[in-house]
Amino acid sequence: MTLKIALSGPPAERLRFAVSPLAELTAMLHVLAEPAHHPRLAGWAADVWAGLRPELAERLREAEFLWRSSRADFLVPARPRPALAEELDEVDRIDDETYVTAALITTCGNNRVHFGAPSPLADATARERALDLAQARGARQEAFAERLLADPAAVRARVRHTLEQCAEAFFDAAWAGVAPQLTADLRRKNDLLRHQGIAAALASVSGSVTPSPDGGGIVVDKLQDNATTAAGVVFIPSVFGHPHLVAIHARGWPPVVQYPVAEPDPPEPVPLETVTLRLAALAHPVRLRLLRTLARGPHTTGELARAWELSPPEVSRHLTVLRRAGLLTGRREGRYVRYSVKLAELRTLGSDLLAAVLR
């Protein structure tokens, strides 16, 4: 499943890299809402929750649908500014229709939910549909949607005030720590773009972002099948967003991709295709038996066949599948090949799967 973005602008303007305080704050809020997605930041999240005033903690819970499962479009700016206050001012300039629609999409589910004309703000039937969708998600979602549709201005002001309180409570201190890292990544990306071109810059962002086959756009590996056309794409680095790759493509706005900054000396990323291949290899009960046997020490094909009362050709076929998945290694000793489990690959399969799913 992919998001395809056809680029119509001049080559020099098709990719833009920029740092956004608001996007990084949104990433932090997601960590607070879903700490299980970010085990390395679990300690940070626990410390922040422990230090929050009860009123602010409740405010974060009442509006968490704006950043928990997916991000409201206006919280990942298409026109980043240097300061959080400037970006919040830009959000204030968005009309109620655009703001409410973006907020309802995340409150009622995800970007597969659409609110077109007539608007829930003006049409009773559309309003009831929005409330029904929110109710299906939970009581908090229904209450938030009711307040949003009844008084958009009040909810917007409350959300902004909540974000400003977050800045004082934890964001300003965290931002001071990550801003140099984001700026350094920005410099590297712009150098790649200037000296090696779009393909090299995209490759440095993520293996899940590639030039389209026709060279006229980019393809993002996401849990969606969608396409859009734009003059260019804004790429925003994130420290707190790891391992997520967030793609925003609100109609009428430039598409935005928030990508995780690479860790120092990171492990080579495991492609989703490799994870899928390994899971398929482990799904067969006979291969799982063979693997468990091999985990106790090297065995030849004949030894495995005798241990499990299988024919050598049958064992050989299963071992071939496991080797193609990168889970076995073979070492020839005279006439025999002794097979061993690649424990490192087997041990990391769980985290590889998690990273692939969360991307």
Coordinates of C-alpha atoms in Angstrom, one line a residue:
M1 CA 0.0 0.0 0.0
T2 CA 1.4 3.4 -1.0
L3 CA 0.8 7.1 -1.1
K4 CA 1.8 8.4 -4.6
I5 CA 2.7 12.1 -4.9
A6 CA 3.0 13.4 -8.4
L7 CA 5.2 16.5 -8.4
S8 CA 4.4 19.3 -10.9
G9 CA 6.8 22.0 -9.8
P10 CA 10.3 22.8 -11.0
P11 CA 12.9 20.2 -10.0
A12 CA 14.6 22.6 -7.7
E13 CA 11.4 23.2 -5.7
R14 CA 10.0 19.7 -5.5
L15 CA 11.6 18.8 -2.2
R16 CA 12.0 21.1 0.8
F17 CA 13.5 20.2 4.1
A18 CA 12.6 22.3 7.1
V19 CA 12.4 22.1 10.9
S20 CA 9.1 22.6 12.7
P21 CA 8.7 23.1 16.4
L22 CA 4.9 22.3 16.2
A23 CA 5.5 19.1 14.4
E24 CA 8.1 18.0 17.0
L25 CA 5.6 19.0 19.8
T26 CA 3.0 16.8 18.1
A27 CA 5.5 13.9 18.0
M28 CA 6.1 14.3 21.7
L29 CA 2.3 14.3 22.4
H30 CA 2.0 11.1 20.4
V31 CA 4.8 9.6 22.6
L32 CA 2.8 10.6 25.7
A33 CA -0.4 9.0 24.2
E34 CA 1.3 5.9 22.9
P35 CA 4.5 5.2 24.9
A36 CA 4.4 1.5 23.9
H37 CA 5.3 2.7 20.3
H38 CA 8.5 4.3 21.7
P39 CA 10.1 2.0 24.3
R40 CA 13.3 4.1 24.3
L41 CA 11.3 7.2 25.3
A42 CA 9.1 5.4 27.9
G43 CA 11.2 6.8 30.7
W44 CA 10.8 10.4 29.3
A45 CA 7.1 9.9 28.9
A46 CA 6.7 8.6 32.5
D47 CA 8.6 11.6 33.9
V48 CA 6.5 14.1 31.9
W49 CA 3.2 12.5 33.0
A50 CA 4.4 12.5 36.6
G51 CA 5.3 16.2 36.5
L52 CA 2.1 17.5 34.7
R53 CA -0.4 19.5 36.6
P54 CA -3.7 17.5 36.8
E55 CA -5.6 20.1 34.7
L56 CA -3.0 19.9 31.9
A57 CA -3.0 16.1 32.0
E58 CA -6.8 16.1 31.6
R59 CA -6.6 18.5 28.7
L60 CA -4.1 16.2 26.9
R61 CA -6.5 13.3 27.3
E62 CA -9.5 15.2 26.1
A63 CA -7.8 16.2 22.8
E64 CA -5.4 13.3 22.3
F65 CA -7.4 12.2 19.2
L66 CA -5.6 15.0 17.3
W67 CA -2.3 13.2 17.6
R68 CA -2.7 9.7 19.0
S69 CA -3.5 7.3 16.0
S70 CA -2.9 9.9 13.2
R71 CA -2.0 13.5 13.2
A72 CA -4.4 16.4 12.5
D73 CA -3.2 18.1 9.3
F74 CA -2.7 21.5 10.9
L75 CA -0.4 20.0 13.6
V76 CA 2.3 19.1 11.0
P77 CA 2.8 22.4 9.2
A78 CA 3.1 22.6 5.5
R79 CA 4.8 26.0 6.0
P80 CA 7.1 25.5 9.0
R81 CA 8.2 28.5 11.0
P82 CA 11.2 28.9 13.4
A83 CA 9.1 29.4 16.6
L84 CA 6.2 27.5 18.0
A85 CA 4.2 30.7 18.6
E86 CA 4.5 31.6 14.9
E87 CA 3.3 28.2 13.8
L88 CA 0.3 28.4 16.2
D89 CA -0.5 31.8 14.7
E90 CA -0.6 30.1 11.3
V91 CA -3.0 27.5 12.7
D92 CA -5.2 30.3 13.9
R93 CA -5.5 31.7 10.4
I94 CA -7.1 28.4 9.1
D95 CA -10.8 28.8 8.6
D96 CA -13.2 26.9 10.8
E97 CA -14.3 24.5 8.0
T98 CA -10.7 23.3 7.3
Y99 CA -9.8 23.1 11.0
V100 CA -13.0 21.2 12.0
T101 CA -12.7 18.8 9.1
A102 CA -9.1 17.9 10.0
A103 CA -10.0 17.5 13.7
L104 CA -13.0 15.3 13.0
I105 CA -11.0 13.0 10.7
T106 CA -8.6 12.1 13.5
T107 CA -11.3 12.1 16.2
C108 CA -13.6 9.8 14.2
G109 CA -11.0 7.3 13.1
N110 CA -8.3 8.1 10.6
N111 CA -7.7 9.5 7.1
R112 CA -10.0 6.9 5.6
V113 CA -12.9 8.9 7.1
H114 CA -14.0 11.8 4.8
F115 CA -16.2 14.8 5.4
G116 CA -17.2 16.6 2.2
A117 CA -20.0 18.9 1.4
P118 CA -22.4 19.5 3.0
S119 CA -20.3 20.5 6.1
P120 CA -21.0 19.1 9.5
L121 CA -20.9 22.7 10.7
A122 CA -23.9 23.7 8.6
D123 CA -25.8 20.5 7.8
A124 CA -27.7 18.6 10.5
T125 CA -27.5 15.2 8.7
A126 CA -23.7 15.6 8.2
R127 CA -23.4 16.7 11.8
E128 CA -25.2 13.5 13.0
R129 CA -23.0 11.3 10.9
A130 CA -19.9 12.9 12.4
L131 CA -21.3 12.4 15.9
D132 CA -22.2 8.8 15.2
L133 CA -18.7 8.1 13.9
A134 CA -17.2 9.8 17.0
Q135 CA -19.5 7.9 19.3
A136 CA -18.4 4.6 17.8
R137 CA -14.8 5.5 18.8
G138 CA -15.7 6.2 22.4
A139 CA -17.3 8.6 24.9
R140 CA -14.4 11.0 25.0
Q141 CA -14.3 11.3 21.2
E142 CA -18.1 11.9 21.1
A143 CA -17.8 14.6 23.7
F144 CA -14.9 16.3 21.9
A145 CA -16.8 16.2 18.6
E146 CA -19.9 17.7 20.2
R147 CA -17.9 20.6 21.7
L148 CA -16.1 21.2 18.4
L149 CA -19.2 21.3 16.3
A150 CA -21.1 23.5 18.8
D151 CA -18.4 26.1 19.3
P152 CA -15.3 25.7 17.1
A153 CA -13.8 29.0 18.3
A154 CA -13.8 27.9 21.9
V155 CA -12.3 24.5 21.2
R156 CA -9.6 26.0 18.9
A157 CA -8.7 28.5 21.6
R158 CA -8.6 25.7 24.2
V159 CA -6.4 23.5 22.0
R160 CA -3.9 26.3 21.4
H161 CA -3.8 27.1 25.1
T162 CA -3.1 23.4 25.9
L163 CA -0.2 23.4 23.4
E164 CA 1.2 26.6 25.0
Q165 CA 1.0 25.0 28.4
C166 CA 2.8 22.0 27.0
A167 CA 5.6 24.3 25.9
E168 CA 6.1 25.6 29.4
A169 CA 5.7 22.2 31.0
F170 CA 8.0 20.0 28.9
F171 CA 8.4 21.1 25.3
D172 CA 10.8 24.0 25.7
A173 CA 13.3 22.0 27.6
A174 CA 13.0 19.0 25.2
W175 CA 13.2 21.2 22.2
A176 CA 16.5 22.8 23.4
G177 CA 18.0 19.3 23.5
V178 CA 16.8 18.1 20.0
A179 CA 16.9 21.3 18.0
P180 CA 20.7 21.0 17.2
Q181 CA 20.2 17.4 16.1
L182 CA 17.3 18.4 13.8
T183 CA 19.3 21.3 12.4
A184 CA 22.3 19.1 11.7
D185 CA 20.0 16.6 9.9
L186 CA 18.5 19.4 7.9
R187 CA 21.9 20.5 6.8
R188 CA 22.9 17.0 5.7
K189 CA 19.7 16.5 3.7
N190 CA 20.0 19.9 1.9
D191 CA 23.6 19.0 1.0
L192 CA 22.5 15.7 -0.4
L193 CA 19.7 17.4 -2.4
R194 CA 22.0 20.1 -3.7
H195 CA 25.0 17.9 -4.7
Q196 CA 23.5 14.4 -5.4
G197 CA 19.9 15.1 -6.3
I198 CA 16.4 14.0 -5.2
A199 CA 17.0 10.2 -5.2
A200 CA 19.9 10.5 -2.8
A201 CA 18.0 12.9 -0.5
L202 CA 15.0 10.5 -0.4
A203 CA 17.2 7.5 0.3
S204 CA 18.6 9.3 3.3
V205 CA 15.1 10.0 4.6
S206 CA 13.9 6.4 4.6
G207 CA 13.9 3.3 2.6
S208 CA 10.1 3.7 2.5
V209 CA 10.3 6.9 0.5
T210 CA 11.4 6.4 -3.1
P211 CA 11.2 8.3 -6.5
S212 CA 8.3 7.1 -8.6
P213 CA 9.2 4.8 -11.5
D214 CA 8.5 7.6 -14.0
G215 CA 10.7 10.0 -12.1
G216 CA 7.8 12.5 -11.8
G217 CA 7.1 12.1 -8.1
I218 CA 7.6 10.1 -5.0
V219 CA 6.1 7.0 -3.5
V220 CA 5.6 6.6 0.3
D221 CA 5.1 3.1 1.8
K222 CA 2.1 3.8 4.2
L223 CA -1.0 2.0 5.3
Q224 CA -3.1 3.6 2.5
D225 CA -3.6 3.5 -1.2
N226 CA -3.9 7.1 -2.3
A227 CA -2.5 9.6 -4.8
T228 CA -2.2 13.3 -5.0
T229 CA -0.5 16.0 -7.1
A230 CA 1.5 18.9 -5.7
A231 CA 4.2 21.3 -6.7
G232 CA 6.4 20.0 -4.0
V233 CA 6.7 18.1 -0.7
V234 CA 7.9 19.4 2.7
F235 CA 10.1 17.0 4.7
I236 CA 10.3 17.6 8.5
P237 CA 12.9 15.7 10.6
S238 CA 11.9 14.4 14.0
V239 CA 13.7 12.9 17.0
F240 CA 10.6 12.0 19.0
G241 CA 8.8 10.7 16.0
H242 CA 11.0 7.6 15.6
P243 CA 10.1 5.0 14.2
H244 CA 7.1 6.6 12.6
L245 CA 7.0 8.0 9.1
V246 CA 4.0 10.4 9.0
A247 CA 2.6 11.5 5.7
I248 CA 0.1 14.4 5.6
H249 CA -1.6 15.4 2.3
A250 CA -4.6 17.6 3.1
R251 CA -6.4 18.8 0.0
G252 CA -5.2 22.3 -1.0
W253 CA -2.0 22.1 1.1
P254 CA 1.5 21.0 0.1
P255 CA 2.1 17.3 1.2
V256 CA 4.2 16.9 4.3
V257 CA 6.3 14.0 5.4
Q258 CA 7.7 13.9 9.0
Y259 CA 10.5 11.4 9.1
P260 CA 12.7 10.1 12.0
V261 CA 16.2 11.3 12.3
A262 CA 18.7 8.5 11.9
E263 CA 20.2 7.3 15.1
P264 CA 24.0 7.4 15.4
D265 CA 25.3 4.1 13.9
P266 CA 21.9 2.7 13.4
P267 CA 21.4 -1.0 12.5
E268 CA 20.7 -1.7 8.9
P269 CA 16.9 -1.3 8.5
V270 CA 15.1 -4.6 7.7
P271 CA 12.7 -4.2 4.7
L272 CA 9.1 -5.2 5.3
E273 CA 9.5 -7.8 2.5
T274 CA 12.2 -9.5 4.5
V275 CA 10.1 -9.5 7.7
T276 CA 7.1 -10.9 5.7
L277 CA 9.4 -13.6 4.2
R278 CA 10.6 -14.6 7.7
L279 CA 7.1 -14.7 9.2
A280 CA 5.9 -17.0 6.3
A281 CA 8.9 -19.3 6.8
L282 CA 8.1 -19.6 10.5
A283 CA 4.4 -20.2 9.9
H284 CA 4.9 -23.8 8.8
P285 CA 4.8 -26.2 11.8
V286 CA 7.5 -28.5 10.3
R287 CA 9.9 -25.6 9.8
L288 CA 9.3 -24.4 13.3
R289 CA 10.2 -27.8 14.6
L290 CA 13.4 -27.9 12.6
L291 CA 14.3 -24.4 13.7
R292 CA 13.8 -25.3 17.4
T293 CA 16.0 -28.4 16.9
L294 CA 18.7 -26.3 15.2
A295 CA 18.6 -23.7 18.0
R296 CA 20.0 -26.4 20.2
G297 CA 23.0 -27.0 17.9
P298 CA 24.1 -27.6 14.3
H299 CA 22.5 -30.5 12.4
T300 CA 22.8 -32.0 9.0
T301 CA 19.8 -32.7 6.7
G302 CA 20.0 -36.4 7.5
E303 CA 20.1 -35.9 11.2
L304 CA 17.0 -33.7 11.1
A305 CA 15.2 -36.2 8.9
R306 CA 15.9 -39.0 11.4
A307 CA 15.0 -36.9 14.4
W308 CA 11.6 -36.0 12.9
E309 CA 10.9 -39.1 10.8
L310 CA 10.9 -37.1 7.6
S311 CA 12.5 -37.8 4.2
P312 CA 15.8 -35.9 3.4
P313 CA 14.3 -34.2 0.3
E314 CA 11.4 -32.9 2.5
V315 CA 13.8 -31.5 5.1
S316 CA 15.9 -30.0 2.4
R317 CA 12.9 -28.1 0.9
H318 CA 12.1 -26.7 4.4
L319 CA 15.7 -25.7 5.0
T320 CA 15.8 -23.9 1.7
V321 CA 12.8 -21.7 2.7
L322 CA 14.5 -20.9 6.1
R323 CA 17.8 -20.0 4.4
R324 CA 16.1 -17.8 1.9
A325 CA 14.4 -16.0 4.8
G326 CA 17.9 -15.4 6.3
L327 CA 17.3 -17.5 9.4
L328 CA 19.8 -20.2 8.8
T329 CA 23.5 -20.6 7.8
G330 CA 25.2 -23.7 6.4
R331 CA 28.8 -24.8 6.9
R332 CA 30.3 -27.6 4.8
E333 CA 32.3 -30.2 6.7
G334 CA 33.5 -32.9 4.3
R335 CA 30.6 -34.6 2.7
Y336 CA 28.0 -32.9 5.0
V337 CA 26.5 -29.5 5.4
R338 CA 25.7 -28.6 9.0
Y339 CA 23.0 -26.0 9.5
S340 CA 22.8 -23.5 12.4
V341 CA 20.2 -20.8 13.4
K342 CA 21.2 -17.2 12.9
L343 CA 20.2 -16.2 16.4
A344 CA 20.7 -12.5 15.9
E345 CA 18.1 -12.4 13.1
L346 CA 15.7 -14.6 15.0
R347 CA 16.1 -12.5 18.2
T348 CA 15.3 -9.2 16.4
L349 CA 12.4 -10.4 14.4
G350 CA 9.9 -9.1 16.9
S351 CA 11.4 -5.6 16.9
D352 CA 11.7 -5.7 13.1
L353 CA 8.0 -6.5 12.8
L354 CA 7.1 -3.7 15.2
A355 CA 9.2 -1.2 13.3
A356 CA 7.7 -2.3 10.0
V357 CA 4.1 -2.1 11.3
L358 CA 4.6 1.3 13.0
R359 CA 6.3 2.9 10.0

